[in-house]
mmCIF file of C-alpha atoms in Angstrom:
data_model
loop_
_atom_site.group_PDB
_atom_site.id
_atom_site.type_symbol
_atom_site.label_atom_id
_atom_site.label_comp_id
_atom_site.label_asym_id
_atom_site.label_seq_id
_atom_site.Cartn_x
_atom_site.Cartn_y
_atom_site.Cartn_z
ATOM 1 C CA MET A 1 45.429 4.841 -57.687
ATOM 2 C CA ARG A 2 42.205 3.452 -56.245
ATOM 3 C CA ARG A 3 43.757 3.376 -52.782
ATOM 4 C CA LEU A 4 44.894 6.997 -53.049
ATOM 5 C CA ASP A 5 41.470 8.042 -54.333
ATOM 6 C CA VAL A 6 39.847 6.569 -51.225
ATOM 7 C CA ILE A 7 42.402 8.307 -48.978
ATOM 8 C CA ASP A 8 41.674 11.627 -50.682
ATOM 9 C CA GLY A 9 37.974 11.014 -50.224
ATOM 10 C CA MET A 10 38.432 10.290 -46.534
ATOM 11 C CA ARG A 11 40.449 13.476 -46.074
ATOM 12 C CA GLY A 12 37.702 15.390 -47.842
ATOM 13 C CA TYR A 13 35.113 13.768 -45.568
ATOM 14 C CA PHE A 14 37.019 14.870 -42.472
ATOM 15 C CA LEU A 15 37.362 18.407 -43.823
ATOM 16 C CA VAL A 16 33.608 18.651 -44.432
ATOM 17 C CA PHE A 17 32.746 17.650 -40.885
ATOM 18 C CA MET A 18 35.577 19.757 -39.515
ATOM 19 C CA LEU A 19 33.983 22.814 -41.087
ATOM 20 C CA ILE A 20 30.513 21.940 -39.815
ATOM 21 C CA ASN A 21 31.811 21.308 -36.295
ATOM 22 C CA HIS A 22 33.741 24.580 -36.258
ATOM 23 C CA LEU A 23 30.856 26.788 -37.361
ATOM 24 C CA VAL A 24 29.826 28.604 -34.191
ATOM 25 C CA PHE A 25 26.390 30.196 -33.995
ATOM 26 C CA ALA A 26 24.507 31.716 -31.093
ATOM 27 C CA GLY A 27 22.090 28.994 -30.004
ATOM 28 C CA GLY A 28 24.028 26.260 -31.795
ATOM 29 C CA LEU A 29 23.635 24.467 -35.123
ATOM 30 C CA TRP A 30 21.644 21.260 -35.423
ATOM 31 C CA LEU A 31 23.987 19.846 -38.083
ATOM 32 C CA VAL A 32 26.725 19.580 -35.474
ATOM 33 C CA GLU A 33 24.720 16.868 -33.720
ATOM 34 C CA ILE A 34 24.743 14.659 -36.829
ATOM 35 C CA ASN A 35 28.307 13.524 -36.448
ATOM 36 C CA HIS A 36 30.285 10.362 -35.801
ATOM 37 C CA ARG A 37 31.988 12.082 -32.850
ATOM 38 C CA ASN A 38 28.700 11.787 -30.911
ATOM 39 C CA LEU A 39 28.694 8.012 -31.411
ATOM 40 C CA ALA A 40 32.332 7.205 -30.646
ATOM 41 C CA PHE A 41 35.367 8.931 -29.184
ATOM 42 C CA VAL A 42 36.690 9.438 -32.705
ATOM 43 C CA GLU A 43 36.868 12.858 -34.325
ATOM 44 C CA ASP A 44 37.842 14.432 -37.634
ATOM 45 C CA ALA A 45 41.165 15.746 -36.318
ATOM 46 C CA GLN A 46 42.350 12.218 -35.497
ATOM 47 C CA GLY A 47 41.565 10.912 -38.960
ATOM 48 C CA PHE A 48 43.095 13.968 -40.598
ATOM 49 C CA VAL A 49 46.337 13.664 -38.615
ATOM 50 C CA PHE A 50 46.598 9.901 -39.191
ATOM 51 C CA LEU A 51 46.051 10.170 -42.947
ATOM 52 C CA SER A 52 48.588 12.997 -43.116
ATOM 53 C CA GLY A 53 51.123 10.708 -41.462
ATOM 54 C CA LEU A 54 50.164 7.799 -43.726
ATOM 55 C CA LEU A 55 50.674 9.829 -46.903
ATOM 56 C CA THR A 56 53.883 11.356 -45.555
ATOM 57 C CA GLY A 57 55.275 7.872 -45.016
ATOM 58 C CA MET A 58 54.110 6.608 -48.411
ATOM 59 C CA VAL A 59 55.410 9.583 -50.411
ATOM 60 C CA TYR A 60 58.691 10.395 -48.701
ATOM 61 C CA ALA A 61 59.753 6.814 -48.011
ATOM 62 C CA ARG A 62 59.732 6.267 -51.769
ATOM 63 C CA LYS A 63 61.796 9.416 -52.157
ATOM 64 C CA MET A 64 64.358 8.186 -49.620
ATOM 65 C CA ILE A 65 64.495 4.737 -51.196
ATOM 66 C CA LYS A 66 65.168 6.294 -54.589
ATOM 67 C CA ASP A 67 67.355 9.314 -53.785
ATOM 68 C CA GLY A 68 68.658 8.741 -50.257
ATOM 69 C CA TYR A 69 68.043 10.135 -46.798
ATOM 70 C CA ILE A 70 69.309 13.680 -47.381
ATOM 71 C CA VAL A 71 67.063 14.321 -50.374
ATOM 72 C CA GLY A 72 64.047 12.866 -48.591
ATOM 73 C CA ARG A 73 64.780 14.856 -45.438
ATOM 74 C CA ASP A 74 65.115 18.106 -47.353
ATOM 75 C CA ARG A 75 61.829 17.478 -49.155
ATOM 76 C CA ILE A 76 60.029 16.860 -45.856
ATOM 77 C CA TRP A 77 61.491 19.941 -44.214
ATOM 78 C CA SER A 78 60.638 21.979 -47.290
ATOM 79 C CA ARG A 79 57.056 20.777 -46.888
ATOM 80 C CA ALA A 80 57.144 21.742 -43.207
ATOM 81 C CA LEU A 81 58.291 25.242 -44.188
ATOM 82 C CA GLU A 82 55.432 25.488 -46.668
ATOM 83 C CA LEU A 83 52.992 24.494 -43.935
ATOM 84 C CA TYR A 84 54.491 27.134 -41.652
ATOM 85 C CA LYS A 85 53.961 29.810 -44.298
ATOM 86 C CA TYR A 86 50.322 28.785 -44.620
ATOM 87 C CA ALA A 87 49.886 28.771 -40.833
ATOM 88 C CA MET A 88 51.343 32.255 -40.487
ATOM 89 C CA GLY A 89 49.479 33.453 -43.581
ATOM 90 C CA ILE A 90 46.021 32.648 -42.234
ATOM 91 C CA ILE A 91 46.860 34.239 -38.889
ATOM 92 C CA LEU A 92 48.049 37.387 -40.681
ATOM 93 C CA VAL A 93 44.856 37.556 -42.765
ATOM 94 C CA VAL A 94 42.650 37.226 -39.692
ATOM 95 C CA LEU A 95 44.663 39.844 -37.781
ATOM 96 C CA ILE A 96 44.298 42.263 -40.706
ATOM 97 C CA LEU A 97 40.536 41.625 -40.727
ATOM 98 C CA GLN A 98 40.541 42.188 -36.974
ATOM 99 C CA ILE A 99 41.707 45.728 -37.675
ATOM 100 C CA ALA A 100 39.727 46.370 -40.849
ATOM 101 C CA LEU A 101 36.299 45.129 -39.763
ATOM 102 C CA PRO A 102 34.137 47.164 -37.383
ATOM 103 C CA SER A 103 34.410 45.707 -33.854
ATOM 104 C CA GLY A 104 36.624 42.951 -35.209
ATOM 105 C CA ALA A 105 38.778 42.865 -32.083
ATOM 106 C CA ALA A 106 35.740 42.483 -29.842
ATOM 107 C CA ALA A 107 34.116 39.880 -32.090
ATOM 108 C CA TRP A 108 37.147 37.562 -31.981
ATOM 109 C CA GLN A 109 38.369 38.382 -28.479
ATOM 110 C CA ASN A 110 37.721 34.864 -27.189
ATOM 111 C CA TRP A 111 39.449 33.295 -30.177
ATOM 112 C CA LEU A 112 42.456 35.576 -30.644
ATOM 113 C CA GLY A 113 42.971 36.814 -27.104
ATOM 114 C CA PRO A 114 45.251 39.866 -26.912
ATOM 115 C CA THR A 115 47.035 38.994 -30.172
ATOM 116 C CA SER A 116 47.249 42.085 -32.358
ATOM 117 C CA LEU A 117 49.405 43.462 -35.159
ATOM 118 C CA PHE A 118 49.727 46.634 -33.085
ATOM 119 C CA ASP A 119 51.429 44.764 -30.229
ATOM 120 C CA VAL A 120 54.580 43.038 -31.441
ATOM 121 C CA ALA A 121 55.078 41.308 -28.081
ATOM 122 C CA THR A 122 51.916 39.259 -28.663
ATOM 123 C CA LEU A 123 53.076 38.035 -32.067
ATOM 124 C CA ALA A 124 56.216 36.135 -31.059
ATOM 125 C CA PRO A 125 54.352 33.439 -29.060
ATOM 126 C CA VAL A 126 51.984 32.991 -32.008
ATOM 127 C CA ALA A 127 54.847 32.718 -34.490
ATOM 128 C CA THR A 128 56.482 30.040 -32.321
ATOM 129 C CA PHE A 129 53.187 28.158 -31.798
ATOM 130 C CA LEU A 130 53.245 28.737 -28.042
ATOM 131 C CA VAL A 131 49.959 30.567 -28.469
ATOM 132 C CA GLN A 132 47.540 29.136 -31.021
ATOM 133 C CA PRO A 133 44.343 31.026 -31.886
ATOM 134 C CA THR A 134 41.145 29.002 -31.901
ATOM 135 C CA PHE A 135 40.855 26.558 -34.835
ATOM 136 C CA MET A 136 44.457 27.229 -35.884
ATOM 137 C CA ASP A 137 45.912 24.340 -33.921
ATOM 138 C CA ILE A 138 46.240 21.374 -36.293
ATOM 139 C CA LEU A 139 48.942 22.748 -38.577
ATOM 140 C CA PRO A 140 51.333 23.590 -35.701
ATOM 141 C CA GLN A 141 51.417 20.011 -34.418
ATOM 142 C CA TYR A 142 51.706 18.676 -37.961
ATOM 143 C CA ILE A 143 54.713 20.952 -38.595
ATOM 144 C CA VAL A 144 56.465 19.821 -35.419
ATOM 145 C CA TYR A 145 55.919 16.177 -36.312
ATOM 146 C CA MET A 146 57.274 16.791 -39.819
ATOM 147 C CA LEU A 147 60.557 17.927 -38.299
ATOM 148 C CA PHE A 148 61.018 14.462 -36.792
ATOM 149 C CA ALA A 149 59.484 12.560 -39.708
ATOM 150 C CA PRO A 150 62.736 12.065 -41.704
ATOM 151 C CA MET A 151 64.421 10.253 -38.814
ATOM 152 C CA VAL A 152 61.342 8.109 -38.169
ATOM 153 C CA ILE A 153 60.998 7.136 -41.841
ATOM 154 C CA TRP A 154 64.699 6.327 -42.056
ATOM 155 C CA LEU A 155 64.508 4.101 -38.991
ATOM 156 C CA CYS A 156 61.552 2.259 -40.527
ATOM 157 C CA LEU A 157 63.457 1.815 -43.772
ATOM 158 C CA ARG A 158 66.261 0.228 -41.742
ATOM 159 C CA GLY A 159 63.814 -2.247 -40.207
ATOM 160 C CA GLN A 160 63.381 -0.472 -36.857
ATOM 161 C CA TRP A 161 59.636 0.207 -37.171
ATOM 162 C CA LEU A 162 58.795 -1.781 -34.020
ATOM 163 C CA GLY A 163 61.257 0.283 -31.999
ATOM 164 C CA VAL A 164 59.678 3.430 -33.417
ATOM 165 C CA MET A 165 56.220 2.343 -32.275
ATOM 166 C CA ILE A 166 57.476 1.342 -28.820
ATOM 167 C CA GLY A 167 59.121 4.751 -28.482
ATOM 168 C CA SER A 168 55.950 6.474 -29.668
ATOM 169 C CA LEU A 169 53.899 4.507 -27.120
ATOM 170 C CA LEU A 170 56.258 5.510 -24.292
ATOM 171 C CA ILE A 171 56.024 9.157 -25.316
ATOM 172 C CA TRP A 172 52.231 8.821 -25.341
ATOM 173 C CA LEU A 173 52.383 7.353 -21.832
ATOM 174 C CA SER A 174 54.462 10.302 -20.656
ATOM 175 C CA ALA A 175 51.668 12.592 -21.852
ATOM 176 C CA GLN A 176 49.083 10.626 -19.849
ATOM 177 C CA LEU A 177 51.283 10.961 -16.761
ATOM 178 C CA GLY A 178 51.590 14.713 -17.274
ATOM 179 C CA LEU A 179 55.376 14.727 -17.608
ATOM 180 C CA GLN A 180 55.160 17.545 -20.169
ATOM 181 C CA ARG A 181 54.169 19.858 -17.311
ATOM 182 C CA LEU A 182 57.785 19.977 -16.201
ATOM 183 C CA ILE A 183 58.254 22.224 -19.234
ATOM 184 C CA THR A 184 54.826 23.671 -19.979
ATOM 185 C CA TYR A 185 54.136 25.113 -16.508
ATOM 186 C CA PRO A 186 57.309 27.266 -16.351
ATOM 187 C CA LEU A 187 56.763 28.190 -20.013
ATOM 188 C CA ASN A 188 53.195 29.243 -19.255
ATOM 189 C CA GLU A 189 54.344 31.561 -16.479
ATOM 190 C CA TRP A 190 57.049 33.061 -18.691
ATOM 191 C CA ILE A 191 54.614 33.802 -21.537
ATOM 192 C CA ALA A 192 52.063 35.342 -19.193
ATOM 193 C CA GLY A 193 54.650 37.516 -17.486
ATOM 194 C CA ASN A 194 56.759 38.662 -20.427
ATOM 195 C CA THR A 195 54.743 38.748 -23.659
ATOM 196 C CA GLY A 196 51.365 40.269 -22.855
ATOM 197 C CA GLN A 197 49.621 36.996 -23.658
ATOM 198 C CA GLU A 198 47.471 35.110 -21.156
ATOM 199 C CA GLY A 199 49.879 32.191 -21.120
ATOM 200 C CA LEU A 200 50.565 29.018 -23.080
ATOM 201 C CA ARG A 201 47.580 28.318 -25.328
ATOM 202 C CA VAL A 202 47.487 25.037 -27.266
ATOM 203 C CA SER A 203 44.685 22.562 -27.916
ATOM 204 C CA PHE A 204 46.733 19.405 -28.463
ATOM 205 C CA ASN A 205 49.334 17.779 -26.264
ATOM 206 C CA LEU A 206 52.054 17.026 -28.805
ATOM 207 C CA LEU A 207 53.327 14.080 -26.780
ATOM 208 C CA GLY A 208 49.918 12.439 -26.757
ATOM 209 C CA TRP A 209 48.763 13.091 -30.318
ATOM 210 C CA GLN A 210 52.076 12.125 -31.910
ATOM 211 C CA ILE A 211 51.103 8.451 -31.688
ATOM 212 C CA VAL A 212 48.376 9.058 -34.284
ATOM 213 C CA PHE A 213 50.711 10.735 -36.762
ATOM 214 C CA PHE A 214 53.658 8.383 -36.376
ATOM 215 C CA ALA A 215 51.453 5.295 -36.537
ATOM 216 C CA GLY A 216 50.453 6.634 -39.933
ATOM 217 C CA ILE A 217 54.102 7.264 -40.827
ATOM 218 C CA VAL A 218 55.026 3.668 -39.989
ATOM 219 C CA ALA A 219 52.093 2.214 -41.952
ATOM 220 C CA GLY A 220 52.847 4.441 -44.937
ATOM 221 C CA THR A 221 56.560 3.655 -44.941
ATOM 222 C CA LEU A 222 56.018 -0.104 -44.696
ATOM 223 C CA THR A 223 53.523 0.185 -47.549
ATOM 224 C CA SER A 224 56.119 1.912 -49.737
ATOM 225 C CA MET A 225 58.633 -0.790 -48.836
ATOM 226 C CA GLN A 226 56.031 -3.405 -49.850
ATOM 227 C CA LYS A 227 56.437 -5.006 -46.437
ATOM 228 C CA ILE A 228 52.691 -5.093 -45.903
ATOM 229 C CA GLU A 229 50.246 -6.927 -48.130
ATOM 230 C CA TRP A 230 47.029 -5.244 -47.098
ATOM 231 C CA GLN A 231 44.864 -7.799 -48.877
ATOM 232 C CA LYS A 232 46.353 -10.487 -46.614
ATOM 233 C CA VAL A 233 46.354 -8.365 -43.462
ATOM 234 C CA PHE A 234 42.647 -7.682 -43.925
ATOM 235 C CA ASP A 235 41.535 -11.158 -44.914
ATOM 236 C CA PRO A 236 37.751 -11.656 -45.171
ATOM 237 C CA ASN A 237 38.203 -15.158 -43.756
ATOM 238 C CA ARG A 238 39.930 -13.842 -40.626
ATOM 239 C CA ALA A 239 37.452 -11.493 -39.023
ATOM 240 C CA THR A 240 38.271 -11.970 -35.330
ATOM 241 C CA LEU A 241 39.963 -8.582 -34.970
ATOM 242 C CA ALA A 242 37.186 -6.916 -36.970
ATOM 243 C CA TRP A 243 34.540 -8.326 -34.612
ATOM 244 C CA THR A 244 36.689 -7.262 -31.654
ATOM 245 C CA ALA A 245 36.866 -3.744 -33.065
ATOM 246 C CA LEU A 246 33.078 -3.735 -33.455
ATOM 247 C CA ALA A 247 32.620 -4.970 -29.866
ATOM 248 C CA ILE A 248 34.853 -2.172 -28.537
ATOM 249 C CA THR A 249 32.952 0.423 -30.556
ATOM 250 C CA LEU A 250 29.588 -0.844 -29.328
ATOM 251 C CA PHE A 251 30.852 -0.885 -25.742
ATOM 252 C CA PHE A 252 31.775 2.774 -25.904
ATOM 253 C CA LEU A 253 28.676 3.825 -27.868
ATOM 254 C CA PRO A 254 26.351 4.407 -24.878
ATOM 255 C CA LEU A 255 29.214 5.975 -22.927
ATOM 256 C CA ARG A 256 29.843 8.469 -25.732
ATOM 257 C CA ILE A 257 26.144 9.282 -26.032
ATOM 258 C CA ALA A 258 26.025 9.853 -22.274
ATOM 259 C CA THR A 259 29.039 12.195 -22.245
ATOM 260 C CA ALA A 260 27.935 14.017 -25.411
ATOM 261 C CA HIS A 261 24.572 14.897 -23.889
ATOM 262 C CA GLY A 262 25.580 15.338 -20.252
ATOM 263 C CA LEU A 263 23.820 12.157 -19.137
ATOM 264 C CA MET A 264 26.697 10.398 -17.394
ATOM 265 C CA PRO A 265 26.374 10.447 -13.567
ATOM 266 C CA GLY A 266 28.929 12.696 -11.922
ATOM 267 C CA VAL A 267 30.289 9.925 -9.722
ATOM 268 C CA VAL A 268 31.182 7.941 -12.880
ATOM 269 C CA LEU A 269 32.317 10.946 -14.905
ATOM 270 C CA GLU A 270 34.747 11.891 -12.138
ATOM 271 C CA LYS A 271 36.722 8.715 -12.858
ATOM 272 C CA PHE A 272 35.874 8.286 -16.536
ATOM 273 C CA GLY A 273 36.871 11.846 -17.369
ATOM 274 C CA LEU A 274 40.458 11.178 -16.346
ATOM 275 C CA MET A 275 40.701 8.523 -19.058
ATOM 276 C CA GLU A 276 39.154 10.531 -21.903
ATOM 277 C CA VAL A 277 41.086 13.797 -21.916
ATOM 278 C CA ARG A 278 40.915 14.851 -25.554
ATOM 279 C CA ALA A 279 43.868 17.240 -25.388
ATOM 280 C CA ASP A 280 46.158 14.404 -24.230
ATOM 281 C CA PHE A 281 44.583 11.827 -26.563
ATOM 282 C CA GLY A 282 43.763 9.780 -23.484
ATOM 283 C CA PRO A 283 43.316 5.991 -23.334
ATOM 284 C CA VAL A 284 39.636 6.145 -24.263
ATOM 285 C CA TYR A 285 40.470 8.054 -27.448
ATOM 286 C CA LEU A 286 43.390 5.798 -28.334
ATOM 287 C CA ILE A 287 41.359 2.593 -27.883
ATOM 288 C CA ASN A 288 38.403 3.957 -29.861
ATOM 289 C CA PHE A 289 40.593 5.270 -32.651
ATOM 290 C CA ALA A 290 42.420 1.960 -33.016
ATOM 291 C CA ALA A 291 39.125 0.044 -33.080
ATOM 292 C CA VAL A 292 37.362 2.317 -35.566
ATOM 293 C CA ALA A 293 40.429 2.655 -37.812
ATOM 294 C CA TYR A 294 40.906 -1.115 -37.977
ATOM 295 C CA GLY A 295 37.209 -1.787 -38.492
ATOM 296 C CA LEU A 296 36.925 0.793 -41.259
ATOM 297 C CA ALA A 297 40.052 -0.486 -43.021
ATOM 298 C CA TRP A 298 38.768 -4.066 -42.776
ATOM 299 C CA LEU A 299 35.433 -3.099 -44.317
ATOM 300 C CA LEU A 300 37.079 -1.201 -47.173
ATOM 301 C CA ILE A 301 39.663 -3.867 -48.015
ATOM 302 C CA ALA A 302 38.181 -7.172 -46.897
ATOM 303 C CA GLY A 303 34.493 -6.254 -47.009
ATOM 304 C CA PRO A 304 34.037 -6.482 -50.800
ATOM 305 C CA ARG A 305 35.479 -10.035 -50.730
ATOM 306 C CA HIS A 306 33.413 -11.240 -47.772
ATOM 307 C CA GLN A 307 30.793 -13.925 -48.341
ATOM 308 C CA ASN A 308 28.151 -12.084 -46.307
ATOM 309 C CA ALA A 309 25.966 -9.907 -48.557
ATOM 310 C CA THR A 310 25.281 -7.349 -45.819
ATOM 311 C CA ILE A 311 28.983 -6.773 -45.228
ATOM 312 C CA GLN A 312 29.487 -6.424 -48.983
ATOM 313 C CA LYS A 313 26.786 -3.755 -49.127
ATOM 314 C CA ILE A 314 28.301 -1.835 -46.206
ATOM 315 C CA ALA A 315 31.707 -1.979 -47.890
ATOM 316 C CA ALA A 316 30.210 -0.814 -51.188
ATOM 317 C CA PHE A 317 28.495 2.111 -49.463
ATOM 318 C CA LEU A 318 31.707 3.214 -47.741
ATOM 319 C CA THR A 319 33.686 2.913 -50.969
ATOM 320 C CA SER A 320 31.054 4.937 -52.824
ATOM 321 C CA LEU A 321 31.108 7.586 -50.086
ATOM 322 C CA PHE A 322 34.871 8.009 -50.051
ATOM 323 C CA THR A 323 35.109 8.066 -53.844
ATOM 324 C CA LEU A 324 32.628 10.929 -54.248
ATOM 325 C CA ASN A 325 34.161 13.498 -56.598
ATOM 326 C CA PHE A 326 33.307 16.306 -54.192
ATOM 327 C CA LEU A 327 35.196 14.723 -51.297
ATOM 328 C CA GLN A 328 38.150 13.702 -53.460
ATOM 329 C CA LEU A 329 38.399 17.249 -54.795
ATOM 330 C CA LEU A 330 38.699 18.572 -51.260
ATOM 331 C CA GLY A 331 41.093 15.822 -50.195
ATOM 332 C CA ARG A 332 43.524 16.428 -53.053
ATOM 333 C CA HIS A 333 44.054 19.966 -51.744
ATOM 334 C CA SER A 334 43.627 19.337 -48.036
ATOM 335 C CA LEU A 335 46.216 21.892 -46.890
ATOM 336 C CA GLN A 336 44.650 24.773 -48.787
ATOM 337 C CA ILE A 337 41.142 23.664 -47.856
ATOM 338 C CA TYR A 338 42.046 23.461 -44.176
ATOM 339 C CA VAL A 339 43.473 26.992 -44.165
ATOM 340 C CA TRP A 340 40.497 28.293 -46.165
ATOM 341 C CA HIS A 341 38.047 26.648 -43.751
ATOM 342 C CA VAL A 342 39.597 28.614 -40.881
ATOM 343 C CA LEU A 343 38.858 31.888 -42.660
ATOM 344 C CA ILE A 344 35.282 30.805 -43.420
ATOM 345 C CA VAL A 345 34.710 29.892 -39.767
ATOM 346 C CA TYR A 346 36.044 33.233 -38.539
ATOM 347 C CA VAL A 347 33.922 35.236 -41.001
ATOM 348 C CA VAL A 348 30.751 33.296 -40.142
ATOM 349 C CA TYR A 349 31.388 33.790 -36.415
ATOM 350 C CA TYR A 350 31.892 37.523 -36.985
ATOM 351 C CA LEU A 351 28.677 37.874 -39.008
ATOM 352 C CA ASP A 352 26.664 35.822 -36.531
ATOM 353 C CA GLY A 353 27.901 37.985 -33.657
ATOM 354 C CA ARG A 354 26.683 41.137 -35.397
ATOM 355 C CA SER A 355 23.210 39.740 -36.156
ATOM 356 C CA PRO A 356 20.159 38.886 -34.045
ATOM 357 C CA GLU A 357 20.004 35.193 -33.211
ATOM 358 C CA LEU A 358 19.370 33.368 -36.464
ATOM 359 C CA SER A 359 16.836 30.632 -37.051
ATOM 360 C CA GLN A 360 17.977 27.064 -37.586
ATOM 361 C CA LEU A 361 16.867 27.318 -41.204
ATOM 362 C CA THR A 362 19.048 30.374 -41.787
ATOM 363 C CA LYS A 363 21.996 28.737 -40.022
ATOM 364 C CA THR A 364 21.552 25.633 -42.178
ATOM 365 C CA VAL A 365 21.559 27.713 -45.364
ATOM 366 C CA ILE A 366 24.725 29.485 -44.197
ATOM 367 C CA ALA A 367 26.367 26.145 -43.375
ATOM 368 C CA LEU A 368 25.519 24.761 -46.831
ATOM 369 C CA ALA A 369 26.835 27.949 -48.444
ATOM 370 C CA ALA A 370 30.031 27.567 -46.395
ATOM 371 C CA LEU A 371 30.410 24.004 -47.676
ATOM 372 C CA ALA A 372 30.038 25.261 -51.238
ATOM 373 C CA LEU A 373 32.630 27.985 -50.620
ATOM 374 C CA LEU A 374 34.960 25.347 -49.165
ATOM 375 C CA THR A 375 35.592 24.046 -52.678
ATOM 376 C CA LEU A 376 36.942 27.328 -54.099
ATOM 377 C CA PRO A 377 40.678 26.757 -53.443
ATOM 378 C CA ALA A 378 40.401 23.231 -54.841
ATOM 379 C CA LEU A 379 38.533 24.407 -57.953
ATOM 380 C CA TRP A 380 41.132 27.085 -58.545
ATOM 381 C CA ARG A 381 44.080 24.726 -58.122
ATOM 382 C CA ASP A 382 42.408 22.085 -60.299
ATOM 383 C CA ARG A 383 41.140 24.587 -62.894
ATOM 384 C CA GLU A 384 43.022 23.158 -65.881
ATOM 385 C CA ARG A 385 42.235 19.581 -64.926
ATOM 386 C CA LEU A 386 38.537 20.372 -64.477
ATOM 387 C CA PHE A 387 37.956 22.892 -67.260
ATOM 388 C CA GLY A 388 40.849 22.264 -69.645
ATOM 389 C CA GLN A 389 40.867 23.935 -73.030
ATOM 390 C CA SER A 390 37.518 22.668 -74.235
ATOM 391 C CA THR A 391 35.268 25.103 -72.384
ATOM 392 C CA LEU A 392 34.753 28.813 -72.746
ATOM 393 C CA LEU A 393 36.346 29.282 -69.329
ATOM 394 C CA GLY A 394 39.400 27.173 -70.166
ATOM 395 C CA PRO A 395 41.509 29.779 -72.034
ATOM 396 C CA TRP A 396 40.631 32.508 -69.523
ATOM 397 C CA LEU A 397 41.485 30.359 -66.527
ATOM 398 C CA LYS A 398 44.792 29.316 -68.057
ATOM 399 C CA GLY A 399 45.514 32.932 -68.941
ATOM 400 C CA THR A 400 45.151 33.959 -65.305
ATOM 401 C CA ALA A 401 47.559 31.330 -64.014
#
């Protein structure tokens, strides 16, 4: 239970910073600069996708072990269908607002493109994820990965987890070599010429980012099989890999600061940029993610047992952070919170576009209000657990269920 609480807290943490990063104001928002992504090539989306894979492996591997492959597969695909309904639901809501709000189409032109409920031809590419409106791009890749998840989990259950990871690595390499363009370039021309859309519009290369999700699947499945003893894997007396992870992170720290603030010389960036393509989850992102993920896991699991008092304090701080009730509340309902955050971001962008440029103080107040609003779906879904029958609100909330 403690382990799952921490995972929920981490998902909540990523959702909080995802919202802050996605709030777009004229003149920018200072809170965006206070973010781990400006210190390492590690972002909220990576953590969110990895933890989704980890929990998928943990939950559905147990289901397959207990009830067999078919039952587990059907449960996973049922979950994928639920995700698809949410993905289409938020797009539908935004497209309705596009019509209902004054100048809605103009306000979201850069984010929605020509997509409109009045033009059916523009809806098919959106429904098939070939065109993904801005900030609506994580669920599509998650859904696609869920379609393959049953086979991957089953292979891991049969002891083929190493083969799965080798295959995932080769697919990742194909993304770095641009082999997906054999399909995406003709598809882009077809969409642009036949649907009224501008062409293929996606933020994530599925072949590159899949390594994050399926690494989580493998770790989660092996955990359910009790093939991994995490207390032994992250041994406080064996810190070589942890120090290596720290060294890698420190190596990339000045490079990330330079790229985040436009300080890297062009002659270096010309070469470096080829290795840190975010859309493809390039080598720089993969190396940084592996280092930070290992280092964080080591601190959470081995840190409290380490003899060094400073390391113990760092571990205690991280544990306290990821067990905050606020973050756990968000993490327990991550799907609903993610979809809700998209709507908040679109509404804030619309309001900002129809106002004179706001002060940083006003933007900060709006951002804090948005964070408070972020909890609403979680509070509603947890209403009985939080309010129960003992409060004045309890009977009313239960009566509205």
